[in-house]
Amino acid sequence: VEAAVKAAKDAFPIWSSKSPLERSQILNKLADLIEHDLEAFAQAESKDQGKTIMFARTVDIPRAVHNFRFFASSILHHVTECTEMPTMGCVHYTSRAPVGVAGLISPWNLPLYLLTWKIAPAIACGNTVVAKPSEMTSVTAWMMCKLLEKAGVPPGVVNVVFGTGAKAGEALVCHPDVPLISFTGSTLTAQRITEKSAPHCKRLSLELGGKNPAIIFDDADLSQCIPTTVRSSFANQGEICLCTSRIFVQRGIYSEFLKRFVVEAKKWKTGNPSDPTIDVGALISKEHLEKVRNYVKKAQAEGARVLCGEGVDPLSLPPGNQKGYFMLPTVIAEVKDESCCMQEEIFGPVTCVVAFDTEEEVIKRANGVKYGLAATVWSGNVGRVHRVAHRLQSGLVWTNCWLVRDLNLPFGGMKASGIGREGAKDSYEFFTEVKTITIKH
Ligand code: NAD
């Protein structure tokens, strides 16, 4: 970390003085190079993380490419502010400059996707970076490093440190020459980072966990809602911060929903991540698998019903995968709101389904957790979807869809799900320092 910060500091004067257009061209070149090796990156991401090859091929790596292209373009289109004060004979305007060495720390669930979502805006704005990918999933970050020079990224602009959170992560957080930290990971780690960085008054962006509700009203189009909610519950083995894990269904359609939802969930095939017909790959680690399984056991002990998946259906795996950390998509019904399964982030292929009666009631229950990252609302009533969306304590609300993203708009959570937002304008503001200049004429 010491050497990486020094290299980043030394590279800062030259990189920050390049024009946005010059930096943009380099980012685009890097995007092209990753895209050229997309299949190799996807294979590595799948093998390293356990995610399916299809997910890595269609989501992780294309999005990593897009992150560089997106910020290569958006950096060219920002304007600063200007106001006039004729009575004082003054013009005020703002200017923005890169901050310096940015510390970037990312998790294991979407390794290259999330790492590049930080590197791209940071360097597009003219900062140099020290990035620390998760120690569980460092392979694609390593592969990207090999392309930096070819893309024309000058030495020292992007430094990647491979190491554990406790050692490398914390050294970065505590380093006096790193004025800002962009972190994606768990709420617990974010609390530690906040404490450790406080003496330095560092600028922090914290993208954390979620306990995301889906609210399904009785006028929802179930033919759209059910497959999408199965996907939002189990995509990437449920290891996405935006995954649905509490499904509130209006009582009139509750039994029909449950029946159809379980049928759809059972269509999701669990198995060898390298097989392109597989929907659910392996969980990240043995410890994590145990943790997720324990939630299911706790729910059962509390009297909830496991409708499919863990402990209910047989999991048949190919011979080569039998020691892997696999788990079937699991649907649990009749879980109490105060149960840990309805309150804590499980981060695995487990979703809870409960009934509700009124709009007022469901808003209160959906908001009744410490998190506030993402929510989905399903209804054919346009007035209702707006009303409910406004009242949900959630940084993102999708209505009648899930995971449709415009990178221009703010991304991030409220409450224990984070501080700050990322996106075209938000990342630009985070990774630059603003100054107000007044000219008297
Ligand atoms: P984690 O907090 O354990 O680790 C995240 C990163 O922080 C890793 O690189 C780790 O090495 C590092 N780290 C750990 N301890 C540290 C310390 N003391 N100082 C500095 N760095 C430290 O999280 P995880 O288990 O890798 O990821 C899963 C979590 O990430 C889930 O809670 C998930 O919801 C969250 N997440 C959030 C988003 C979002 O955008 N809101 C996206 C993906 C994942």
CSV table of C-alpha atoms and ligand atoms in Angstrom, one decimal, residues 105-109 114 132-135 164-166 169-170 173 183-186 189 192-193 207-210 241 345 347 373 411, ligand 1:
chain,number,residue,atom,x,y,z
A,105,ILE,CA,-12.3,-1.0,-2.1
A,106,SER,CA,-14.6,-3.5,-3.6
A,107,PRO,CA,-16.4,-6.8,-2.7
A,108,TRP,CA,-16.5,-10.3,-4.1
A,109,ASN,CA,-19.9,-10.6,-5.6
A,114,LEU,CA,-17.8,-3.0,-9.2
A,132,LYS,CA,-8.1,-3.1,-3.5
A,133,PRO,CA,-10.3,-5.9,-4.9
A,134,SER,CA,-11.7,-8.5,-2.6
A,135,GLU,CA,-9.2,-11.1,-1.5
A,164,THR,CA,-7.0,-8.8,2.8
A,165,GLY,CA,-9.3,-6.2,4.2
A,166,ALA,CA,-7.7,-6.2,7.6
A,169,GLY,CA,-7.7,-2.4,3.1
A,170,GLU,CA,-7.2,-0.9,6.5
A,173,VAL,CA,-8.1,3.6,4.7
A,183,PHE,CA,-16.1,1.5,-0.6
A,184,THR,CA,-18.6,-1.1,-1.6
A,185,GLY,CA,-19.2,-4.0,0.8
A,186,SER,CA,-20.9,-4.8,4.1
A,189,THR,CA,-16.9,-3.1,7.3
A,192,ARG,CA,-15.0,0.2,10.7
A,193,ILE,CA,-13.8,2.3,7.7
A,207,GLU,CA,-22.3,1.4,-0.9
A,208,LEU,CA,-23.5,-1.2,1.5
A,209,GLY,CA,-26.0,-4.1,2.0
A,210,GLY,CA,-29.7,-4.3,1.5
A,241,CYS,CA,-26.9,-6.2,-3.1
A,345,GLU,CA,-29.1,-9.5,4.7
A,347,PHE,CA,-27.0,-12.7,0.5
A,373,LEU,CA,-31.1,0.2,-0.8
A,411,PHE,CA,-27.2,4.9,-7.4
B,1,NAD,P1,-16.9,-7.0,3.0
B,1,NAD,O1,-17.3,-5.7,3.7
B,1,NAD,O2,-16.5,-8.1,3.8
B,1,NAD,O3,-15.6,-6.7,2.1
B,1,NAD,C1,-15.6,-5.7,1.1
B,1,NAD,C2,-14.2,-5.2,0.8
B,1,NAD,O4,-13.7,-4.6,2.0
B,1,NAD,C3,-13.2,-6.3,0.5
B,1,NAD,O5,-12.3,-5.9,-0.4
B,1,NAD,C4,-12.5,-6.5,1.9
B,1,NAD,O6,-11.2,-7.1,1.8
B,1,NAD,C5,-12.5,-5.1,2.4
B,1,NAD,N1,-12.3,-5.0,3.8
B,1,NAD,C6,-12.7,-5.8,4.8
B,1,NAD,N2,-12.4,-5.3,6.0
B,1,NAD,C7,-11.8,-4.1,5.8
B,1,NAD,C8,-11.3,-3.1,6.6
B,1,NAD,N3,-11.2,-3.3,8.0
B,1,NAD,N4,-10.7,-2.0,6.1
B,1,NAD,C9,-10.8,-1.8,4.7
B,1,NAD,N5,-11.2,-2.8,3.9
B,1,NAD,C10,-11.8,-3.9,4.4
B,1,NAD,O7,-18.0,-7.3,2.0
B,1,NAD,P2,-18.1,-8.6,1.0
B,1,NAD,O8,-18.5,-9.7,1.9
B,1,NAD,O9,-16.9,-8.7,0.2
B,1,NAD,O10,-19.3,-8.2,0.1
B,1,NAD,C11,-20.7,-8.4,0.4
B,1,NAD,C12,-21.3,-7.2,0.9
B,1,NAD,O11,-21.2,-6.1,-0.1
B,1,NAD,C13,-22.8,-7.4,1.0
B,1,NAD,O12,-23.2,-6.7,2.2
B,1,NAD,C14,-23.4,-6.6,-0.1
B,1,NAD,O13,-24.8,-6.2,0.0
B,1,NAD,C15,-22.5,-5.5,-0.3
B,1,NAD,N6,-22.6,-4.9,-1.6
B,1,NAD,C16,-23.1,-3.7,-1.8
B,1,NAD,C17,-23.3,-3.1,-3.1
B,1,NAD,C18,-23.9,-1.8,-3.3
B,1,NAD,O14,-23.7,-1.2,-4.4
B,1,NAD,N7,-24.6,-1.2,-2.4
B,1,NAD,C19,-22.8,-3.9,-4.2
B,1,NAD,C20,-22.3,-5.1,-4.0
B,1,NAD,C21,-22.2,-5.6,-2.7
